[in-house]
Amino acid sequence: MDSDMEISLDRLPIKRLESIEENGAEHFPSDVGYDDKRVSLIRRIDFAWALEEEDELKKKKQKKSSKDSSEQWKWKGMVENLQLAHQELSVIIDLIDTVQANDAVTVAGMTRPKPMPNEILSDLAVSTATKLQGYRNLGKYFKQSAKALEQKINREARFYGALIRLQRNWKVKRQRMLASNASNEGFTIDLSDSSLYDPTSGFRPSTLSTIRVDHDSAGMLAINVPQDSWYSLRFGFVGLNPIDNPNKSDEHIDSTTGQDIPGTSEMQSASDDKYVKETHSLLREVHKSIFAEQLFDMLNREAFNEGVGFNISGIRENFMEMSIGQGASLFVSLHPSGKNASIKKSDSATLLVESSGRIEPAEEGDSRLKKLGFPSRASYEIYLQQIFHENAFGKAKDQPKSKSIRVSNQTEKDSNSGLLDHFCLSLTHRIFSNRVLVHLESVVCKVPYLHLISHPTWNSRASSWTVFMTVPPSIIPQGNSETQSPDGKRNLKTQFRTKVVVKDDCISVEAECTPNVVGLLKSSSCNLFSMNKYECDVADLPVMILQQVASQIVCWLLEEARTVGTKASRDFLSLALEIVEGERVSLVAQVNPEDVKGCISWWLVMENGCTEEREGVSESRKLLGHLSLDVLYSVLMDLINLCGTGRNALERL
Amino acid sequence: MCMRFLCFPQRVVKVLELAGGVMEELASPSGPKKEFVNSHCREFMQSMKDIQVTLREEIKSACEYRPFEKCDYNARIANEICFQKLEYVLTQLDDLKQTADRYISFD
């Protein structure tokens, strides 16, 4: 070879960074295999010079051959080409053998050359810059997420804050299947009462019992209950209470809640507060409505049981009318609440005409009610709810409680029924006992020395009063009487009581010194003050009470007279004192409940025995009038004094 | 408003902000300030610990007390009835007071 040797320089085979990742991992090019290295080296050897020479040789020979033998054999050119190719190949093979032979003389190893300072720094700078870029991006990402999260929290805070407050009082449930719906995370408020879903009792869950929780336009919690879809229970007396007027205590509550509140955050939190309270009130109304529906349902069932205390006189949708005793007729209805409820008033007024024969104007106040003896409508509405709630709804838990309200004289019924009966009987009793009270009061008001005491009985079908009379103390000194008890004191009787007890519609009077029509045969004191119990009608009650009281006064006077030894006797309402043989003076009581000035008036009756002039017993009477007990007592004392004097004193009277 | 309810997510936001701050500080061209990074990291770790404690308590209490499980609204109805009774008694008392006032005015 004539050409100069050429030398090419390679880059040093140190590891150079190919790439770096975000997390700082560095990538280096993968190692090349040993054989691949040799092949790549071989490829880089330039055989151009050999080829050029061959070409020159070939061209010379061609010229020669073309001159020499044009008539030469035409395949000769091809043979020569092949020979040349063969030569090239042998050159290459020799070279490869040489390289292979020099294998043993290859470089044993090369030490990695020390990187120069600027190379170190530049590598470091590159990786550091990459890492810093990574940090910066990360920092930006964190801050962005923080901002986004804060916004989301603030937006959701109102909703979840309200939901948490409601959750303290109501069951909030979540259905995750609805979570895919963008506007609703699937929260519902469950108002149903699980203890009542007894398949045997057949209660159906109301459609109102699950309320969906939505977002309103401001992202705040909103619940949507359609107008007029919830009810309130109404109870009243037919003809007295209007069927449709809403109660005074009803508030018209918005059935849809939701509002946009612009403004500052304090305003917002205050209005959010108010807003949650409104929602809570709405939920309360709906919950009460569910209870009202269940109660009405139960009443309907009970209505078909035979009851002593009531007769159903009308049933239509959400309305039930029944007649109970004492001429009263009551209705129970489910009344739709909400803003539009009052509009329906005119429709139902016409229905009222159909159901009961008379139309009464709206409630005129308590005076009419009191006159009729009807108790307060509101109190019995509450009572109805209470007995049903305690006994029917709590039945699953407290079995024995349901028996405690059974009145003993009521026939035993199935534990499920009988509550409506009991309620109607209680109401009837209350009406009746109010009338009894009116009569008692009319008597007691007119007589100044009588007092009326009421006794609470804690039984809804029994009432009790006492008519109480205090008599003046005796002025007769001690030591003079038959009635002295062993311990030396007198049996002083200064108080007389007459007890009136009403059970259902049956009045019984219990008192001492009961007047007998037939005179007492024996006037011993033990019989005198014995307690008697007897029954009575309402109409007769005033007279009976007055007679009882008068009789007690007579007994008292009798006792006093006997104490001083006067011969005295009693006959019904009169006290007779024997003055002299055959002559008697009597104090006779006359009772008249209609008398305005005082119902008990007294007569003085003098009976003479047979005289020579006249036949039979003659009487002369003098009306003393209405006497107070003190005056009566002094009259008695005067009469007693008379008994000691002779006949002359009598003629002076 | 229920502040306790908001505190917890705000803490998470704060933690995120701290992390972002640390990263930015590390990325600052003049090199990170050691005290800054240290204090932020300390605060970060403390907040994480607080968050973890809070979460554990909440989870425990959520497991122990489940409102309205096995309970029904019976007591609520009883309360509503009591409320009606109270309203009624109040009207009665008002009537009594009116009556009493009438008598006083007669004297």
mmCIF file with all atom_site columns, N, CA and C in Angstrom, chain B residues 9-65:
data_model
loop_
_atom_site.group_PDB
_atom_site.id
_atom_site.type_symbol
_atom_site.label_atom_id
_atom_site.label_alt_id
_atom_site.label_comp_id
_atom_site.label_asym_id
_atom_site.label_entity_id
_atom_site.label_seq_id
_atom_site.pdbx_PDB_ins_code
_atom_site.Cartn_x
_atom_site.Cartn_y
_atom_site.Cartn_z
_atom_site.occupancy
_atom_site.B_iso_or_equiv
_atom_site.pdbx_formal_charge
_atom_site.auth_seq_id
_atom_site.auth_comp_id
_atom_site.auth_asym_id
_atom_site.auth_atom_id
_atom_site.pdbx_PDB_model_num
ATOM 1   N N  . PRO B 1 9  ? -60.704 19.171 57.637 1.00 0.00 ? 9  PRO B N  1
ATOM 2   C CA . PRO B 1 9  ? -60.249 19.320 56.248 1.00 0.00 ? 9  PRO B CA 1
ATOM 3   C C  . PRO B 1 9  ? -59.330 20.505 56.056 1.00 0.00 ? 9  PRO B C  1
ATOM 4   N N  . GLN B 1 10 ? -59.496 21.537 56.875 1.00 0.00 ? 10 GLN B N  1
ATOM 5   C CA . GLN B 1 10 ? -58.594 22.673 56.730 1.00 0.00 ? 10 GLN B CA 1
ATOM 6   C C  . GLN B 1 10 ? -57.178 22.305 57.109 1.00 0.00 ? 10 GLN B C  1
ATOM 7   N N  . ARG B 1 11 ? -57.064 21.376 58.008 1.00 0.00 ? 11 ARG B N  1
ATOM 8   C CA . ARG B 1 11 ? -55.715 20.935 58.381 1.00 0.00 ? 11 ARG B CA 1
ATOM 9   C C  . ARG B 1 11 ? -55.045 20.230 57.210 1.00 0.00 ? 11 ARG B C  1
ATOM 10  N N  . VAL B 1 12 ? -55.843 19.458 56.507 1.00 0.00 ? 12 VAL B N  1
ATOM 11  C CA . VAL B 1 12 ? -55.282 18.756 55.344 1.00 0.00 ? 12 VAL B CA 1
ATOM 12  C C  . VAL B 1 12 ? -54.815 19.766 54.304 1.00 0.00 ? 12 VAL B C  1
ATOM 13  N N  . VAL B 1 13 ? -55.609 20.802 54.128 1.00 0.00 ? 13 VAL B N  1
ATOM 14  C CA . VAL B 1 13 ? -55.220 21.844 53.176 1.00 0.00 ? 13 VAL B CA 1
ATOM 15  C C  . VAL B 1 13 ? -53.909 22.483 53.611 1.00 0.00 ? 13 VAL B C  1
ATOM 16  N N  . LYS B 1 14 ? -53.803 22.728 54.918 1.00 0.00 ? 14 LYS B N  1
ATOM 17  C CA . LYS B 1 14 ? -52.580 23.355 55.434 1.00 0.00 ? 14 LYS B CA 1
ATOM 18  C C  . LYS B 1 14 ? -51.378 22.466 55.170 1.00 0.00 ? 14 LYS B C  1
ATOM 19  N N  . VAL B 1 15 ? -51.578 21.165 55.351 1.00 0.00 ? 15 VAL B N  1
ATOM 20  C CA . VAL B 1 15 ? -50.473 20.228 55.138 1.00 0.00 ? 15 VAL B CA 1
ATOM 21  C C  . VAL B 1 15 ? -50.008 20.283 53.684 1.00 0.00 ? 15 VAL B C  1
ATOM 22  N N  . LEU B 1 16 ? -50.980 20.325 52.809 1.00 0.00 ? 16 LEU B N  1
ATOM 23  C CA . LEU B 1 16 ? -50.641 20.408 51.391 1.00 0.00 ? 16 LEU B CA 1
ATOM 24  C C  . LEU B 1 16 ? -49.867 21.683 51.085 1.00 0.00 ? 16 LEU B C  1
ATOM 25  N N  . GLU B 1 17 ? -50.301 22.764 51.689 1.00 0.00 ? 17 GLU B N  1
ATOM 26  C CA . GLU B 1 17 ? -49.614 24.037 51.440 1.00 0.00 ? 17 GLU B CA 1
ATOM 27  C C  . GLU B 1 17 ? -48.183 23.984 51.946 1.00 0.00 ? 17 GLU B C  1
ATOM 28  N N  . LEU B 1 18 ? -48.011 23.344 53.089 1.00 0.00 ? 18 LEU B N  1
ATOM 29  C CA . LEU B 1 18 ? -46.656 23.216 53.622 1.00 0.00 ? 18 LEU B CA 1
ATOM 30  C C  . LEU B 1 18 ? -45.766 22.445 52.666 1.00 0.00 ? 18 LEU B C  1
ATOM 31  N N  . ALA B 1 19 ? -46.317 21.338 52.169 1.00 0.00 ? 19 ALA B N  1
ATOM 32  C CA . ALA B 1 19 ? -45.528 20.525 51.242 1.00 0.00 ? 19 ALA B CA 1
ATOM 33  C C  . ALA B 1 19 ? -45.146 21.340 50.011 1.00 0.00 ? 19 ALA B C  1
ATOM 34  N N  . GLY B 1 20 ? -46.131 22.086 49.521 1.00 0.00 ? 20 GLY B N  1
ATOM 35  C CA . GLY B 1 20 ? -45.846 22.916 48.352 1.00 0.00 ? 20 GLY B CA 1
ATOM 36  C C  . GLY B 1 20 ? -44.775 23.947 48.646 1.00 0.00 ? 20 GLY B C  1
ATOM 37  N N  . GLY B 1 21 ? -44.854 24.513 49.838 1.00 0.00 ? 21 GLY B N  1
ATOM 38  C CA . GLY B 1 21 ? -43.865 25.516 50.199 1.00 0.00 ? 21 GLY B CA 1
ATOM 39  C C  . GLY B 1 21 ? -42.467 24.945 50.270 1.00 0.00 ? 21 GLY B C  1
ATOM 40  N N  . VAL B 1 22 ? -42.380 23.767 50.853 1.00 0.00 ? 22 VAL B N  1
ATOM 41  C CA . VAL B 1 22 ? -41.064 23.137 50.974 1.00 0.00 ? 22 VAL B CA 1
ATOM 42  C C  . VAL B 1 22 ? -40.484 22.859 49.593 1.00 0.00 ? 22 VAL B C  1
ATOM 43  N N  . MET B 1 23 ? -41.318 22.348 48.733 1.00 0.00 ? 23 MET B N  1
ATOM 44  C CA . MET B 1 23 ? -40.847 22.032 47.384 1.00 0.00 ? 23 MET B CA 1
ATOM 45  C C  . MET B 1 23 ? -40.366 23.277 46.669 1.00 0.00 ? 23 MET B C  1
ATOM 46  N N  . GLU B 1 24 ? -41.116 24.315 46.807 1.00 0.00 ? 24 GLU B N  1
ATOM 47  C CA . GLU B 1 24 ? -40.715 25.548 46.125 1.00 0.00 ? 24 GLU B CA 1
ATOM 48  C C  . GLU B 1 24 ? -39.419 26.077 46.700 1.00 0.00 ? 24 GLU B C  1
ATOM 49  N N  . GLU B 1 25 ? -39.284 25.926 47.995 1.00 0.00 ? 25 GLU B N  1
ATOM 50  C CA . GLU B 1 25 ? -38.054 26.406 48.620 1.00 0.00 ? 25 GLU B CA 1
ATOM 51  C C  . GLU B 1 25 ? -36.862 25.598 48.135 1.00 0.00 ? 25 GLU B C  1
ATOM 52  N N  . LEU B 1 26 ? -37.070 24.300 48.039 1.00 0.00 ? 26 LEU B N  1
ATOM 53  C CA . LEU B 1 26 ? -35.987 23.460 47.537 1.00 0.00 ? 26 LEU B CA 1
ATOM 54  C C  . LEU B 1 26 ? -35.639 23.834 46.108 1.00 0.00 ? 26 LEU B C  1
ATOM 55  N N  . ALA B 1 27 ? -36.650 24.264 45.384 1.00 0.00 ? 27 ALA B N  1
ATOM 56  C CA . ALA B 1 27 ? -36.406 24.589 43.974 1.00 0.00 ? 27 ALA B CA 1
ATOM 57  C C  . ALA B 1 27 ? -35.880 25.993 43.773 1.00 0.00 ? 27 ALA B C  1
ATOM 58  N N  . SER B 1 28 ? -35.690 26.717 44.862 1.00 0.00 ? 28 SER B N  1
ATOM 59  C CA . SER B 1 28 ? -35.291 28.113 44.666 1.00 0.00 ? 28 SER B CA 1
ATOM 60  C C  . SER B 1 28 ? -33.861 28.163 44.130 1.00 0.00 ? 28 SER B C  1
ATOM 61  N N  . PRO B 1 29 ? -33.627 29.115 43.239 1.00 0.00 ? 29 PRO B N  1
ATOM 62  C CA . PRO B 1 29 ? -32.322 29.149 42.555 1.00 0.00 ? 29 PRO B CA 1
ATOM 63  C C  . PRO B 1 29 ? -31.146 29.446 43.487 1.00 0.00 ? 29 PRO B C  1
ATOM 64  N N  . SER B 1 30 ? -31.453 30.117 44.593 1.00 0.00 ? 30 SER B N  1
ATOM 65  C CA . SER B 1 30 ? -30.351 30.449 45.486 1.00 0.00 ? 30 SER B CA 1
ATOM 66  C C  . SER B 1 30 ? -30.117 29.364 46.517 1.00 0.00 ? 30 SER B C  1
ATOM 67  N N  . GLY B 1 31 ? -30.782 28.283 46.386 1.00 0.00 ? 31 GLY B N  1
ATOM 68  C CA . GLY B 1 31 ? -30.594 27.212 47.353 1.00 0.00 ? 31 GLY B CA 1
ATOM 69  C C  . GLY B 1 31 ? -31.555 27.349 48.500 1.00 0.00 ? 31 GLY B C  1
ATOM 70  N N  . PRO B 1 32 ? -31.962 26.259 49.049 1.00 0.00 ? 32 PRO B N  1
ATOM 71  C CA . PRO B 1 32 ? -32.972 26.310 50.100 1.00 0.00 ? 32 PRO B CA 1
ATOM 72  C C  . PRO B 1 32 ? -32.392 26.815 51.409 1.00 0.00 ? 32 PRO B C  1
ATOM 73  N N  . LYS B 1 33 ? -33.265 27.539 52.150 1.00 0.00 ? 33 LYS B N  1
ATOM 74  C CA . LYS B 1 33 ? -32.855 28.001 53.456 1.00 0.00 ? 33 LYS B CA 1
ATOM 75  C C  . LYS B 1 33 ? -33.133 26.886 54.445 1.00 0.00 ? 33 LYS B C  1
ATOM 76  N N  . LYS B 1 34 ? -32.124 26.534 55.161 1.00 0.00 ? 34 LYS B N  1
ATOM 77  C CA . LYS B 1 34 ? -32.231 25.332 55.976 1.00 0.00 ? 34 LYS B CA 1
ATOM 78  C C  . LYS B 1 34 ? -33.308 25.455 57.057 1.00 0.00 ? 34 LYS B C  1
ATOM 79  N N  . GLU B 1 35 ? -33.340 26.603 57.735 1.00 0.00 ? 35 GLU B N  1
ATOM 80  C CA . GLU B 1 35 ? -34.308 26.723 58.842 1.00 0.00 ? 35 GLU B CA 1
ATOM 81  C C  . GLU B 1 35 ? -35.733 26.680 58.305 1.00 0.00 ? 35 GLU B C  1
ATOM 82  N N  . PHE B 1 36 ? -35.894 27.322 57.166 1.00 0.00 ? 36 PHE B N  1
ATOM 83  C CA . PHE B 1 36 ? -37.228 27.336 56.559 1.00 0.00 ? 36 PHE B CA 1
ATOM 84  C C  . PHE B 1 36 ? -37.695 25.927 56.295 1.00 0.00 ? 36 PHE B C  1
ATOM 85  N N  . VAL B 1 37 ? -36.832 25.180 55.629 1.00 0.00 ? 37 VAL B N  1
ATOM 86  C CA . VAL B 1 37 ? -37.209 23.812 55.281 1.00 0.00 ? 37 VAL B CA 1
ATOM 87  C C  . VAL B 1 37 ? -37.435 22.994 56.540 1.00 0.00 ? 37 VAL B C  1
ATOM 88  N N  . ASN B 1 38 ? -36.540 23.161 57.503 1.00 0.00 ? 38 ASN B N  1
ATOM 89  C CA . ASN B 1 38 ? -36.684 22.383 58.740 1.00 0.00 ? 38 ASN B CA 1
ATOM 90  C C  . ASN B 1 38 ? -37.982 22.682 59.452 1.00 0.00 ? 38 ASN B C  1
ATOM 91  N N  . SER B 1 39 ? -38.264 23.969 59.578 1.00 0.00 ? 39 SER B N  1
ATOM 92  C CA . SER B 1 39 ? -39.468 24.313 60.339 1.00 0.00 ? 39 SER B CA 1
ATOM 93  C C  . SER B 1 39 ? -40.715 23.816 59.625 1.00 0.00 ? 39 SER B C  1
ATOM 94  N N  . HIS B 1 40 ? -40.686 23.988 58.307 1.00 0.00 ? 40 HIS B N  1
ATOM 95  C CA . HIS B 1 40 ? -41.868 23.518 57.579 1.00 0.00 ? 40 HIS B CA 1
ATOM 96  C C  . HIS B 1 40 ? -42.035 22.021 57.689 1.00 0.00 ? 40 HIS B C  1
ATOM 97  N N  . CYS B 1 41 ? -40.926 21.320 57.566 1.00 0.00 ? 41 CYS B N  1
ATOM 98  C CA . CYS B 1 41 ? -41.027 19.862 57.664 1.00 0.00 ? 41 CYS B CA 1
ATOM 99  C C  . CYS B 1 41 ? -41.505 19.440 59.034 1.00 0.00 ? 41 CYS B C  1
ATOM 100 N N  . ARG B 1 42 ? -41.026 20.147 60.055 1.00 0.00 ? 42 ARG B N  1
ATOM 101 C CA . ARG B 1 42 ? -41.463 19.787 61.405 1.00 0.00 ? 42 ARG B CA 1
ATOM 102 C C  . ARG B 1 42 ? -42.968 19.992 61.548 1.00 0.00 ? 42 ARG B C  1
ATOM 103 N N  . GLU B 1 43 ? -43.398 21.134 61.037 1.00 0.00 ? 43 GLU B N  1
ATOM 104 C CA . GLU B 1 43 ? -44.827 21.425 61.129 1.00 0.00 ? 43 GLU B CA 1
ATOM 105 C C  . GLU B 1 43 ? -45.635 20.383 60.357 1.00 0.00 ? 43 GLU B C  1
ATOM 106 N N  . PHE B 1 44 ? -45.106 19.997 59.233 1.00 0.00 ? 44 PHE B N  1
ATOM 107 C CA . PHE B 1 44 ? -45.768 18.983 58.407 1.00 0.00 ? 44 PHE B CA 1
ATOM 108 C C  . PHE B 1 44 ? -45.927 17.693 59.184 1.00 0.00 ? 44 PHE B C  1
ATOM 109 N N  . MET B 1 45 ? -44.848 17.261 59.779 1.00 0.00 ? 45 MET B N  1
ATOM 110 C CA . MET B 1 45 ? -44.916 15.992 60.509 1.00 0.00 ? 45 MET B CA 1
ATOM 111 C C  . MET B 1 45 ? -45.877 16.096 61.674 1.00 0.00 ? 45 MET B C  1
ATOM 112 N N  . GLN B 1 46 ? -45.848 17.224 62.358 1.00 0.00 ? 46 GLN B N  1
ATOM 113 C CA . GLN B 1 46 ? -46.749 17.399 63.492 1.00 0.00 ? 46 GLN B CA 1
ATOM 114 C C  . GLN B 1 46 ? -48.202 17.357 63.040 1.00 0.00 ? 46 GLN B C  1
ATOM 115 N N  . SER B 1 47 ? -48.481 18.058 61.946 1.00 0.00 ? 47 SER B N  1
ATOM 116 C CA . SER B 1 47 ? -49.861 18.059 61.451 1.00 0.00 ? 47 SER B CA 1
ATOM 117 C C  . SER B 1 47 ? -50.304 16.677 61.046 1.00 0.00 ? 47 SER B C  1
ATOM 118 N N  . MET B 1 48 ? -49.425 15.946 60.400 1.00 0.00 ? 48 MET B N  1
ATOM 119 C CA . MET B 1 48 ? -49.783 14.585 60.001 1.00 0.00 ? 48 MET B CA 1
ATOM 120 C C  . MET B 1 48 ? -50.119 13.763 61.225 1.00 0.00 ? 48 MET B C  1
ATOM 121 N N  . LYS B 1 49 ? -49.313 13.951 62.266 1.00 0.00 ? 49 LYS B N  1
ATOM 122 C CA . LYS B 1 49 ? -49.589 13.189 63.482 1.00 0.00 ? 49 LYS B CA 1
ATOM 123 C C  . LYS B 1 49 ? -50.950 13.577 64.059 1.00 0.00 ? 49 LYS B C  1
ATOM 124 N N  . ASP B 1 50 ? -51.218 14.884 64.098 1.00 0.00 ? 50 ASP B N  1
ATOM 125 C CA . ASP B 1 50 ? -52.518 15.315 64.626 1.00 0.00 ? 50 ASP B CA 1
ATOM 126 C C  . ASP B 1 50 ? -53.661 14.754 63.805 1.00 0.00 ? 50 ASP B C  1
ATOM 127 N N  . ILE B 1 51 ? -53.493 14.818 62.485 1.00 0.00 ? 51 ILE B N  1
ATOM 128 C CA . ILE B 1 51 ? -54.553 14.310 61.614 1.00 0.00 ? 51 ILE B CA 1
ATOM 129 C C  . ILE B 1 51 ? -54.781 12.834 61.882 1.00 0.00 ? 51 ILE B C  1
ATOM 130 N N  . GLN B 1 52 ? -53.704 12.136 62.038 1.00 0.00 ? 52 GLN B N  1
ATOM 131 C CA . GLN B 1 52 ? -53.837 10.701 62.267 1.00 0.00 ? 52 GLN B CA 1
ATOM 132 C C  . GLN B 1 52 ? -54.560 10.427 63.584 1.00 0.00 ? 52 GLN B C  1
ATOM 133 N N  . VAL B 1 53 ? -54.183 11.187 64.623 1.00 0.00 ? 53 VAL B N  1
ATOM 134 C CA . VAL B 1 53 ? -54.839 11.000 65.917 1.00 0.00 ? 53 VAL B CA 1
ATOM 135 C C  . VAL B 1 53 ? -56.325 11.284 65.807 1.00 0.00 ? 53 VAL B C  1
ATOM 136 N N  . THR B 1 54 ? -56.655 12.414 65.142 1.00 0.00 ? 54 THR B N  1
ATOM 137 C CA . THR B 1 54 ? -58.064 12.772 64.991 1.00 0.00 ? 54 THR B CA 1
ATOM 138 C C  . THR B 1 54 ? -58.835 11.690 64.264 1.00 0.00 ? 54 THR B C  1
ATOM 139 N N  . LEU B 1 55 ? -58.233 11.221 63.161 1.00 0.00 ? 55 LEU B N  1
ATOM 140 C CA . LEU B 1 55 ? -58.911 10.190 62.379 1.00 0.00 ? 55 LEU B CA 1
ATOM 141 C C  . LEU B 1 55 ? -59.146 8.944  63.207 1.00 0.00 ? 55 LEU B C  1
ATOM 142 N N  . ARG B 1 56 ? -58.144 8.583  63.984 1.00 0.00 ? 56 ARG B N  1
ATOM 143 C CA . ARG B 1 56 ? -58.298 7.364  64.777 1.00 0.00 ? 56 ARG B CA 1
ATOM 144 C C  . ARG B 1 56 ? -59.438 7.523  65.777 1.00 0.00 ? 56 ARG B C  1
ATOM 145 N N  . GLU B 1 57 ? -59.482 8.683  66.423 1.00 0.00 ? 57 GLU B N  1
ATOM 146 C CA . GLU B 1 57 ? -60.561 8.897  67.395 1.00 0.00 ? 57 GLU B CA 1
ATOM 147 C C  . GLU B 1 57 ? -61.918 8.850  66.728 1.00 0.00 ? 57 GLU B C  1
ATOM 148 N N  . GLU B 1 58 ? -62.012 9.523  65.583 1.00 0.00 ? 58 GLU B N  1
ATOM 149 C CA . GLU B 1 58 ? -63.303 9.554  64.899 1.00 0.00 ? 58 GLU B CA 1
ATOM 150 C C  . GLU B 1 58 ? -63.734 8.152  64.503 1.00 0.00 ? 58 GLU B C  1
ATOM 151 N N  . ILE B 1 59 ? -62.780 7.390  64.011 1.00 0.00 ? 59 ILE B N  1
ATOM 152 C CA . ILE B 1 59 ? -63.130 6.040  63.566 1.00 0.00 ? 59 ILE B CA 1
ATOM 153 C C  . ILE B 1 59 ? -63.566 5.209  64.761 1.00 0.00 ? 59 ILE B C  1
ATOM 154 N N  . LYS B 1 60 ? -62.835 5.365  65.862 1.00 0.00 ? 60 LYS B N  1
ATOM 155 C CA . LYS B 1 60 ? -63.217 4.595  67.055 1.00 0.00 ? 60 LYS B CA 1
ATOM 156 C C  . LYS B 1 60 ? -64.607 4.967  67.514 1.00 0.00 ? 60 LYS B C  1
ATOM 157 N N  . SER B 1 61 ? -64.870 6.279  67.580 1.00 0.00 ? 61 SER B N  1
ATOM 158 C CA . SER B 1 61 ? -66.182 6.670  68.084 1.00 0.00 ? 61 SER B CA 1
ATOM 159 C C  . SER B 1 61 ? -67.273 6.298  67.098 1.00 0.00 ? 61 SER B C  1
ATOM 160 N N  . ALA B 1 62 ? -66.957 6.325  65.821 1.00 0.00 ? 62 ALA B N  1
ATOM 161 C CA . ALA B 1 62 ? -67.970 5.923  64.849 1.00 0.00 ? 62 ALA B CA 1
ATOM 162 C C  . ALA B 1 62 ? -68.295 4.448  65.000 1.00 0.00 ? 62 ALA B C  1
ATOM 163 N N  . CYS B 1 63 ? -67.283 3.663  65.372 1.00 0.00 ? 63 CYS B N  1
ATOM 164 C CA . CYS B 1 63 ? -67.553 2.241  65.568 1.00 0.00 ? 63 CYS B CA 1
ATOM 165 C C  . CYS B 1 63 ? -68.344 1.996  66.834 1.00 0.00 ? 63 CYS B C  1
ATOM 166 N N  . GLU B 1 64 ? -68.074 2.804  67.859 1.00 0.00 ? 64 GLU B N  1
ATOM 167 C CA . GLU B 1 64 ? -68.754 2.521  69.123 1.00 0.00 ? 64 GLU B CA 1
ATOM 168 C C  . GLU B 1 64 ? -70.185 3.014  69.128 1.00 0.00 ? 64 GLU B C  1
ATOM 169 N N  . TYR B 1 65 ? -70.395 4.224  68.671 1.00 0.00 ? 65 TYR B N  1
ATOM 170 C CA . TYR B 1 65 ? -71.714 4.820  68.813 1.00 0.00 ? 65 TYR B CA 1
ATOM 171 C C  . TYR B 1 65 ? -72.350 4.967  67.449 1.00 0.00 ? 65 TYR B C  1
#
